[in-house]
Tab-separated table of C-alpha atoms and ligand atoms in Angstrom:
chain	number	residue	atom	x	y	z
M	1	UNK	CA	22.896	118.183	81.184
M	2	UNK	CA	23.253	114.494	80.171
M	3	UNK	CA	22.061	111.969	82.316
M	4	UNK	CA	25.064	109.753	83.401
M	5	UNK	CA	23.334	107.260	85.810
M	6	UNK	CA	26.502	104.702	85.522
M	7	UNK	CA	29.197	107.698	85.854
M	8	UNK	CA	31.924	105.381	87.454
M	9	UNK	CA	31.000	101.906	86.590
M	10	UNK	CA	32.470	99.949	84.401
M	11	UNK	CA	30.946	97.427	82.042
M	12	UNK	CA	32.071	94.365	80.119
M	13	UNK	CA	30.359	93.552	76.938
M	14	UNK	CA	31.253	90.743	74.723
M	15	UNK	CA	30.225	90.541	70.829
M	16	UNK	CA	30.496	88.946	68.028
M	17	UNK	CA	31.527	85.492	66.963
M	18	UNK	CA	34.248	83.449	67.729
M	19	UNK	CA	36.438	81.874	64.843
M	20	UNK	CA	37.867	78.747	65.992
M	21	UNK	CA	41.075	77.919	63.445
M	22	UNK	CA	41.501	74.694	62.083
M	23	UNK	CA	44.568	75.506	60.249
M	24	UNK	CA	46.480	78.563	58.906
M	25	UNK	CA	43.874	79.745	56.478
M	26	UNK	CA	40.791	77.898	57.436
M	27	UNK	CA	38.273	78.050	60.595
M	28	UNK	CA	35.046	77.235	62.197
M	29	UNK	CA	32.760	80.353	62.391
M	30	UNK	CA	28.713	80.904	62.857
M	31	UNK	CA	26.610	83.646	61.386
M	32	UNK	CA	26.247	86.467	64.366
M	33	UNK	CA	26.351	90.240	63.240
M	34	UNK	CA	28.023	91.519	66.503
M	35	UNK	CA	24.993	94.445	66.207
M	36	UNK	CA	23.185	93.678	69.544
M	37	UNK	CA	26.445	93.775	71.409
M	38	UNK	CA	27.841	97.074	70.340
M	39	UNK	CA	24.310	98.740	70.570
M	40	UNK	CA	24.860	97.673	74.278
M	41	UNK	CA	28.340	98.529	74.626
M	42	UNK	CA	27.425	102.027	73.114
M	43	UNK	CA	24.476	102.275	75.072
M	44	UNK	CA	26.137	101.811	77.982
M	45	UNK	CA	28.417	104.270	77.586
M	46	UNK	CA	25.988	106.791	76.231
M	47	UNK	CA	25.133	106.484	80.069
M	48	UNK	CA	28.343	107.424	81.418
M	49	UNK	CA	29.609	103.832	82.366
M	50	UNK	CA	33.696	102.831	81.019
M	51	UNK	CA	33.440	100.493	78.396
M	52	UNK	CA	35.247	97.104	77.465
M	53	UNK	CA	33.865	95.687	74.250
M	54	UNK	CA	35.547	92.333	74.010
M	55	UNK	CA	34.629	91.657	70.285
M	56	UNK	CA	35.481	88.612	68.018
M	57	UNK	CA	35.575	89.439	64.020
M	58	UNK	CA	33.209	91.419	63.074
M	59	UNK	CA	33.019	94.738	60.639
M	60	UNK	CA	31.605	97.426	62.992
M	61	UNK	CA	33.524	100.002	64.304
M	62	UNK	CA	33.711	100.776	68.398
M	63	UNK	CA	31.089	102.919	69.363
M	64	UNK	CA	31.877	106.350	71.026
M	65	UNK	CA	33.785	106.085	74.385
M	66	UNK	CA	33.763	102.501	73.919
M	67	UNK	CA	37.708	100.553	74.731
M	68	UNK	CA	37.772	97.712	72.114
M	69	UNK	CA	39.290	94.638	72.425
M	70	UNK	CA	39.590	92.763	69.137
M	71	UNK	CA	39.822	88.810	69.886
M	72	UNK	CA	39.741	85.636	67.328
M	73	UNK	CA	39.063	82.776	69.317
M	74	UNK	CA	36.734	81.826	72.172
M	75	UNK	CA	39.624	81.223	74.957
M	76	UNK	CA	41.231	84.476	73.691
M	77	UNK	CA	38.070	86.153	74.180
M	78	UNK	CA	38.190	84.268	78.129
M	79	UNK	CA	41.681	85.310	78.523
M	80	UNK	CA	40.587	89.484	77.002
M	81	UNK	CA	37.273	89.250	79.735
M	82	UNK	CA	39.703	88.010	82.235
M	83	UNK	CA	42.531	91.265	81.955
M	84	UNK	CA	39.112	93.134	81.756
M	85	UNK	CA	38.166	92.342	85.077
M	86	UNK	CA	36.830	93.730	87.671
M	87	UNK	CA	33.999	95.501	86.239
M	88	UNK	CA	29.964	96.569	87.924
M	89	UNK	CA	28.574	95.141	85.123
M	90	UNK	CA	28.896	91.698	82.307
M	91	UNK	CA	26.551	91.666	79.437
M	92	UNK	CA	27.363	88.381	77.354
M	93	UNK	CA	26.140	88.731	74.013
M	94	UNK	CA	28.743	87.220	72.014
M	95	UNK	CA	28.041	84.086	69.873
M	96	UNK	CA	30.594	81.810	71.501
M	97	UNK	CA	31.338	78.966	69.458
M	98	UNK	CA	30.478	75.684	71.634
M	99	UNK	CA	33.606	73.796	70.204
M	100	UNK	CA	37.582	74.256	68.751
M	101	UNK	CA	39.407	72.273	67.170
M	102	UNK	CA	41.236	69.596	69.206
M	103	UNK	CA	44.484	70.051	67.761
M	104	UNK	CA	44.583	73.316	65.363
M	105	UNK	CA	47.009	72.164	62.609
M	106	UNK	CA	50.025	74.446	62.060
M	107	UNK	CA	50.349	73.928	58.072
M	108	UNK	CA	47.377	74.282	55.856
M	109	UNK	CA	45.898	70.693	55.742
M	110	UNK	CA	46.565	69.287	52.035
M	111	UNK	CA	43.871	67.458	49.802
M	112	UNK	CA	45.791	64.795	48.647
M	113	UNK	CA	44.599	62.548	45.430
M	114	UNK	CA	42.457	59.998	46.633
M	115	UNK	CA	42.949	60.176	50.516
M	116	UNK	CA	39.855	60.324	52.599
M	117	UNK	CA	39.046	64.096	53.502
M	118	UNK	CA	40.098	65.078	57.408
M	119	UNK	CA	38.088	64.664	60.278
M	120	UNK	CA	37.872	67.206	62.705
M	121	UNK	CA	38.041	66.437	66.628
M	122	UNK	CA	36.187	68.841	68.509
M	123	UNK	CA	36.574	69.944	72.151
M	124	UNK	CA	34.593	72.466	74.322
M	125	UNK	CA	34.799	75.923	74.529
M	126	UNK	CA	35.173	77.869	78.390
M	127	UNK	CA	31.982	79.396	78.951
M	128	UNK	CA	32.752	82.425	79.491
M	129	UNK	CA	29.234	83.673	81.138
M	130	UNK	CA	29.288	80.618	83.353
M	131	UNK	CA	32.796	81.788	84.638
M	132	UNK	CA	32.037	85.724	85.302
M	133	UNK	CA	28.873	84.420	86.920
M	134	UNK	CA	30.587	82.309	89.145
M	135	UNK	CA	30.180	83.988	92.465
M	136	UNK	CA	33.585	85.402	94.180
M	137	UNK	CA	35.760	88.544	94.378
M	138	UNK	CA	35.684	89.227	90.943
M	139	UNK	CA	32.029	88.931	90.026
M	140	UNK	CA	30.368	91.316	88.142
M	141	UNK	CA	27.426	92.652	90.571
M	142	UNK	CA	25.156	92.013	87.600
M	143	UNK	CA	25.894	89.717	85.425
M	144	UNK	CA	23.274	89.423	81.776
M	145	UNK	CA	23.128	86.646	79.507
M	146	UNK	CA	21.395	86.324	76.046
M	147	UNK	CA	19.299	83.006	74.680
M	148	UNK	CA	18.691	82.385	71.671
M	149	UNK	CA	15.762	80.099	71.757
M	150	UNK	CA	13.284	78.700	69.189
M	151	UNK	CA	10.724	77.277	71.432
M	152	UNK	CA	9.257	77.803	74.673
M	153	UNK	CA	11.168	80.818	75.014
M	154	UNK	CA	10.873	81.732	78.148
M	155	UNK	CA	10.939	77.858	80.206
M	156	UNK	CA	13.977	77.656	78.532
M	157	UNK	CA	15.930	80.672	78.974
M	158	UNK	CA	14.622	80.781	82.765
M	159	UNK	CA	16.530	76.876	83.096
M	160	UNK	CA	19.679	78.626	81.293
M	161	UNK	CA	19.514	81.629	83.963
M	162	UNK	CA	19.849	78.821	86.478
M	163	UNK	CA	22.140	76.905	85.169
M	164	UNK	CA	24.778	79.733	84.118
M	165	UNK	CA	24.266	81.175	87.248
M	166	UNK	CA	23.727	84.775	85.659
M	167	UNK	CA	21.275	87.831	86.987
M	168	UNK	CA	19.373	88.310	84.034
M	169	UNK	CA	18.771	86.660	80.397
M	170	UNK	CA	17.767	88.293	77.501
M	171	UNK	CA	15.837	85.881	76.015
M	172	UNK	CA	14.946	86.273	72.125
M	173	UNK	CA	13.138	83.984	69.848
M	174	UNK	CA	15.402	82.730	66.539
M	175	UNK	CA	12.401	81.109	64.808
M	176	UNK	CA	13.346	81.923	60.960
M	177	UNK	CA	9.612	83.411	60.285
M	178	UNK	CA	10.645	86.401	62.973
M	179	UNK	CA	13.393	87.170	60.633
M	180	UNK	CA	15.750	88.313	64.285
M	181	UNK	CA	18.778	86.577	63.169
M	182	UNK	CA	21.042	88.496	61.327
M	183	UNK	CA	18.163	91.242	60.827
M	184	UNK	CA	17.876	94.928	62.295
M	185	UNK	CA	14.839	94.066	64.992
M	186	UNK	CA	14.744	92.299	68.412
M	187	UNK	CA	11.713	91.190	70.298
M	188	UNK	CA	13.282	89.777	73.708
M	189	UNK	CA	11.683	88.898	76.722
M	190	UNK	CA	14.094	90.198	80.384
M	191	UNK	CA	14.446	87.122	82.654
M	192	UNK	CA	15.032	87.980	86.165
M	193	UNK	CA	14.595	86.782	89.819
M	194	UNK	CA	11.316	88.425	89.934
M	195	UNK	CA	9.934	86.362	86.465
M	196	UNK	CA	9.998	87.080	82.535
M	197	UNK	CA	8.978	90.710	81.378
M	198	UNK	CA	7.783	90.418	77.117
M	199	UNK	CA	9.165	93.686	75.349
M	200	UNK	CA	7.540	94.943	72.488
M	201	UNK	CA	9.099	94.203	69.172
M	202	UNK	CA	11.592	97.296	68.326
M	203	UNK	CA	15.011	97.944	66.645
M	204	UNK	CA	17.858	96.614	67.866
M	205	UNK	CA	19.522	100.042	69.312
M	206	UNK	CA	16.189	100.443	70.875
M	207	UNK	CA	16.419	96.902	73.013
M	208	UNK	CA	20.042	98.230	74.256
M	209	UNK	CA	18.751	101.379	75.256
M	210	UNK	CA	16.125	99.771	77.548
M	211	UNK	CA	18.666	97.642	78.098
M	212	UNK	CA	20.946	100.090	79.633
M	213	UNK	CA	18.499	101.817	81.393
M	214	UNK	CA	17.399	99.139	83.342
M	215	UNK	CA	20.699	98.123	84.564
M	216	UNK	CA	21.032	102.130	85.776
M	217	UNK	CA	17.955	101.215	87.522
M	218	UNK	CA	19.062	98.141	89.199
M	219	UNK	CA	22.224	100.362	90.190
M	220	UNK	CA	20.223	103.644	91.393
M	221	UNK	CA	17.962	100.929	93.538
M	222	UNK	CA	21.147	99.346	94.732
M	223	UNK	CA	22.309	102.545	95.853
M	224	UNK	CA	19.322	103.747	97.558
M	225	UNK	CA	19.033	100.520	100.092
R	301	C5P	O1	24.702	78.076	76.227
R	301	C5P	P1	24.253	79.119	75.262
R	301	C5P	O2	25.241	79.350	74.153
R	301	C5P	O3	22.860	78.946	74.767
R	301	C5P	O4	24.211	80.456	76.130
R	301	C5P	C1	24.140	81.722	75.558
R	301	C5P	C2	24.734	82.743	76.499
R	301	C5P	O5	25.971	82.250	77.026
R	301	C5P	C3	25.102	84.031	75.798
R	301	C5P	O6	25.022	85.079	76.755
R	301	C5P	C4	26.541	83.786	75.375
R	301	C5P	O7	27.244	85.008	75.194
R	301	C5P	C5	27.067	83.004	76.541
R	301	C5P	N1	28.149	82.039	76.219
R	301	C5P	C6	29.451	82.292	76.620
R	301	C5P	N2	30.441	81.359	76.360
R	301	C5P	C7	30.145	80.210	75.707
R	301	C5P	C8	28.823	79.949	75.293
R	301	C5P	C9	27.852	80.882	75.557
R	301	C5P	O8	29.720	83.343	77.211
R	301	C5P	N3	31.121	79.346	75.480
């Protein structure tokens, strides 16, 4: 029989980047593959959990059992976490963008001979693993965070656990020589309360399925007390 440890839970998984418009046809994007997320998402589900996969653009498809929710933007992909809610379970491993554009223009911005080219006022994005850790009726019991860190790794993703106010981070290390971003392998070190745990160095469907079955741990354990 298949092992569904999370049979009744429901998790929230965000992916992807964010595309932040600055007018009709142009936008502010970054370079995240969406793979980590949906690996999770799937792997969730592989574990009996409900799904949400709130996904900016990316080309993968949902993986099976998984609900998708397609977004564009950062506040749409708030807004799409929001309706989501309430859910056991957050794992934030979208690429949020940090800023939008202040004022989105609503007709493509002309080059005209000899003007001086535009200048874009930013703002900040929500952050949306800041607000489903805040702690009230609607938090996630367990709420996971990623870092993306290129230097004392783990100092600095155990400050961001802190500061976002999240159970666990997924720390990885984004140095270009450990060819991680954008590539098919992970080596990520688990942040909790009880200190930072290195995992070996192993394919990216591989981190979500120890991924996964460490939050059916933490659930199992929860039930058991
Ligand atoms: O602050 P930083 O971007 O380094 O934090 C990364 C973590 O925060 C990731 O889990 C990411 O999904 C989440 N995040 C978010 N909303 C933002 C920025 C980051 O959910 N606006």
């Amino acid at each position: 029989p298949r092992a569904t440890p999370l049979a009744g839970r429901h998790a929230l998984v965000t992916a992807g980047p964010t595309h932040e418009p600055i007018d009709p046809v142009r936008y502010l994007a970054n370079r995240s593959s969406g793979r980590q997320g949906y690996e999770i998402a799937g792997a969730l589900a592989a574990l009996g959990a409900r799904v949400t996969l709130v996904s900016g653009p990316v080309d993968l498809p949902a993986p099976p059992g998984v609900a998708l929710r397609r977004v564009e933007t950062a506040s749409q992909m708030l807004a799409a976490c929001r309706d989501a809610l309430p859910a056991d379970i957050a794992v934030c491993a979208a690429a949020v963008a940090d800023w939008r554009v202040a004022q989105e223009a609503t007709r493509k911005i002309k080059k005209a001979q000899g003007a001086p080219p535009p200048v874009l006022a930013l703002v900040p994005n929500p952050d949306i693993l800041a607000e489903l850790s805040t702690p009230g009726p609607d938090r996630p019991a367990l709420v996971v965070g990623f870092a993306a860190e290129t230097d004392s790794v783990a100092q600095h993703a155990a400050a961001k656990r802190a500061r976002k106010g999240c159970d666990w981070i997924v720390a990885n290390d984004v140095r270009p020589e450990t060819g991680i971003m954008g590539g098919m392998e992970n080596e990520v070190i688990l942040i909790t309360a009880d200190g930072a745990e290195q995992w070996p160095r192993m394919d990216k469907r591989a981190v979500a399925t120890h991924l996964a079955g460490r939050i059916a741990a933490f659930f199992t354990a929860q039930r058991s007390i």
